[in-house]
Short mmCIF file of the C-alpha atoms (twelve columns), coordinates in Angstrom:
data_MODEL
# 
_entry.id   MODEL 
# 
loop_
_atom_site.group_PDB 
_atom_site.id 
_atom_site.type_symbol 
_atom_site.label_atom_id 
_atom_site.label_alt_id 
_atom_site.label_comp_id 
_atom_site.label_asym_id 
_atom_site.label_seq_id 
_atom_site.Cartn_x 
_atom_site.Cartn_y 
_atom_site.Cartn_z 
_atom_site.pdbx_PDB_model_num 
ATOM 1   C CA . MET A 1   0.037   -0.007 -0.018 1 
ATOM 2   C CA . ASN A 2   1.307   3.399  -1.039 1 
ATOM 3   C CA . LEU A 3   0.610   6.747  1.086  1 
ATOM 4   C CA . LEU A 4   -1.793  7.805  -1.279 1 
ATOM 5   C CA . GLU A 5   -3.788  4.670  -1.045 1 
ATOM 6   C CA . ASN A 6   -3.448  4.774  2.673  1 
ATOM 7   C CA . PRO A 7   -6.787  4.939  4.886  1 
ATOM 8   C CA . PHE A 8   -4.974  7.798  7.123  1 
ATOM 9   C CA . TYR A 9   -4.448  9.730  3.807  1 
ATOM 10  C CA . ILE A 10  -7.668  9.248  2.013  1 
ATOM 11  C CA . LEU A 11  -9.921  9.548  5.096  1 
ATOM 12  C CA . GLU A 12  -7.440  12.324 6.343  1 
ATOM 13  C CA . LEU A 13  -6.686  11.088 9.750  1 
ATOM 14  C CA . ASP A 14  -4.109  11.143 12.414 1 
ATOM 15  C CA . THR A 15  -2.659  8.124  13.572 1 
ATOM 16  C CA . CYS A 16  -4.027  8.992  17.122 1 
ATOM 17  C CA . ALA A 17  -7.306  9.449  16.234 1 
ATOM 18  C CA . SER A 18  -9.825  7.492  18.473 1 
ATOM 19  C CA . ARG A 19  -12.002 4.691  17.343 1 
ATOM 20  C CA . HIS A 20  -15.062 7.097  17.763 1 
ATOM 21  C CA . LYS A 21  -13.157 9.831  15.395 1 
ATOM 22  C CA . ILE A 22  -12.543 7.226  12.753 1 
ATOM 23  C CA . VAL A 23  -16.018 5.856  12.496 1 
ATOM 24  C CA . GLU A 24  -17.260 9.446  12.345 1 
ATOM 25  C CA . VAL A 25  -14.892 10.514 9.762  1 
ATOM 26  C CA . CYS A 26  -15.760 7.161  7.812  1 
ATOM 27  C CA . ASP A 27  -19.487 8.123  7.954  1 
ATOM 28  C CA . GLU A 28  -18.613 11.862 6.911  1 
ATOM 29  C CA . LYS A 29  -16.522 10.726 4.039  1 
ATOM 30  C CA . SER A 30  -18.851 7.675  2.797  1 
ATOM 31  C CA . LEU A 31  -21.253 10.572 1.449  1 
ATOM 32  C CA . THR A 32  -18.533 11.785 -0.900 1 
ATOM 33  C CA . LEU A 33  -16.775 8.672  -1.636 1 
ATOM 34  C CA . ASP A 34  -17.293 4.962  -2.414 1 
ATOM 35  C CA . SER A 35  -18.944 3.741  0.622  1 
ATOM 36  C CA . ASP A 36  -17.624 0.317  0.322  1 
ATOM 37  C CA . MET A 37  -14.484 1.517  0.518  1 
ATOM 38  C CA . CYS A 38  -15.045 3.781  3.762  1 
ATOM 39  C CA . THR A 39  -16.658 0.895  5.545  1 
ATOM 40  C CA . ARG A 40  -13.370 -1.306 4.375  1 
ATOM 41  C CA . PHE A 41  -11.229 1.781  5.804  1 
ATOM 42  C CA . CYS A 42  -13.025 1.878  8.844  1 
ATOM 43  C CA . ALA A 43  -12.953 -1.932 9.491  1 
ATOM 44  C CA . THR A 44  -8.953  -1.775 8.778  1 
ATOM 45  C CA . LEU A 45  -8.485  1.261  11.245 1 
ATOM 46  C CA . THR A 46  -10.484 0.058  14.061 1 
ATOM 47  C CA . HIS A 47  -9.166  -3.498 14.197 1 
ATOM 48  C CA . PRO A 48  -5.549  -4.008 15.674 1 
ATOM 49  C CA . ARG A 49  -4.637  -6.822 13.297 1 
ATOM 50  C CA . ASN A 50  -5.630  -4.900 10.103 1 
ATOM 51  C CA . ARG A 51  -4.479  -1.172 11.409 1 
ATOM 52  C CA . ILE A 52  -1.077  -2.279 11.754 1 
ATOM 53  C CA . ASP A 53  -0.602  -2.764 8.135  1 
ATOM 54  C CA . ALA A 54  -1.958  0.727  7.689  1 
ATOM 55  C CA . GLU A 55  0.215   2.362  10.422 1 
ATOM 56  C CA . ILE A 56  3.618   0.846  9.007  1 
ATOM 57  C CA . SER A 57  2.643   1.749  5.357  1 
ATOM 58  C CA . TRP A 58  2.187   5.368  6.668  1 
ATOM 59  C CA . LEU A 59  4.240   7.950  8.189  1 
ATOM 60  C CA . PRO A 60  4.884   6.485  11.449 1 
ATOM 61  C CA . GLY A 61  6.512   8.538  14.147 1 
ATOM 62  C CA . VAL A 62  5.716   11.828 12.141 1 
ATOM 63  C CA . ALA A 63  4.244   14.666 13.679 1 
ATOM 64  C CA . SER A 64  0.717   15.252 12.290 1 
ATOM 65  C CA . ASP A 65  1.567   18.800 11.291 1 
ATOM 66  C CA . LEU A 66  4.464   17.673 9.315  1 
ATOM 67  C CA . VAL A 67  2.418   14.771 7.052  1 
ATOM 68  C CA . PRO A 68  1.364   17.718 4.353  1 
ATOM 69  C CA . VAL A 69  4.956   18.946 4.305  1 
ATOM 70  C CA . ILE A 70  6.230   15.667 3.667  1 
ATOM 71  C CA . LEU A 71  3.836   14.783 0.972  1 
ATOM 72  C CA . TYR A 72  3.873   18.270 -0.776 1 
ATOM 73  C CA . ASN A 73  7.925   18.236 -1.018 1 
ATOM 74  C CA . VAL A 74  7.840   14.223 -1.985 1 
ATOM 75  C CA . LYS A 75  5.300   15.111 -4.718 1 
ATOM 76  C CA . ARG A 76  7.459   17.861 -6.089 1 
ATOM 77  C CA . ASN A 77  10.626  15.701 -6.192 1 
ATOM 78  C CA . THR A 78  13.045  18.609 -5.255 1 
ATOM 79  C CA . ASN A 79  16.593  18.580 -3.866 1 
ATOM 80  C CA . GLU A 80  14.948  19.856 -0.285 1 
ATOM 81  C CA . THR A 81  13.064  16.316 -0.719 1 
ATOM 82  C CA . THR A 82  16.048  14.530 0.038  1 
ATOM 83  C CA . ASN A 83  17.240  16.900 2.979  1 
ATOM 84  C CA . LEU A 84  13.675  16.799 4.517  1 
ATOM 85  C CA . LEU A 85  13.332  12.804 4.378  1 
ATOM 86  C CA . SER A 86  16.657  12.446 6.139  1 
ATOM 87  C CA . ARG A 87  15.142  13.804 9.179  1 
ATOM 88  C CA . PHE A 88  12.914  10.645 9.374  1 
ATOM 89  C CA . ASN A 89  13.173  7.285  10.405 1 
ATOM 90  C CA . PRO A 90  13.985  4.940  7.680  1 
ATOM 91  C CA . LEU A 91  10.438  3.330  7.436  1 
ATOM 92  C CA . VAL A 92  9.105   7.159  6.616  1 
ATOM 93  C CA . ARG A 93  11.772  7.415  4.018  1 
ATOM 94  C CA . CYS A 94  11.092  3.844  2.309  1 
ATOM 95  C CA . ASN A 95  7.251   4.662  2.229  1 
ATOM 96  C CA . ALA A 96  7.801   8.050  0.694  1 
ATOM 97  C CA . VAL A 97  10.253  6.751  -1.772 1 
ATOM 98  C CA . SER A 98  8.384   4.004  -2.689 1 
ATOM 99  C CA . THR A 99  5.443   5.934  -3.257 1 
ATOM 100 C CA . PHE A 100 6.493   8.832  -5.348 1 
ATOM 101 C CA . PHE A 101 10.139  7.508  -7.135 1 
# 
C-alpha cells in the first residue's frame, strides 16, 4: 500500500485518532467517497490486526503537522525532498520513496 492509497491519507486522519473519530470520519466520507471503501477503511483502522498494516505503510512517528509538508515536498521531488526525508526514520523514507519515485 502506498501513501496515496493509505486509509489515513484518504480519510485525512491522524494515527492518534480515536475509534469514535475514525467511525465518525468514515461515516462523513462515505457521503462523498465510495461507501464500500469507507466501510473497509473503518474496519481496517478499528481492528488492531488490520490497522498495523495501515500504520506501517503510513508515516509512523511523524507529527501530524509535518505530514502535509512531507507529501507536498515528495510530490514535487526537489533537492529539498532528500534533506527533508533524511530527518525521519528509515521506514518513513522508504514509504515516501516507494510511493513517489
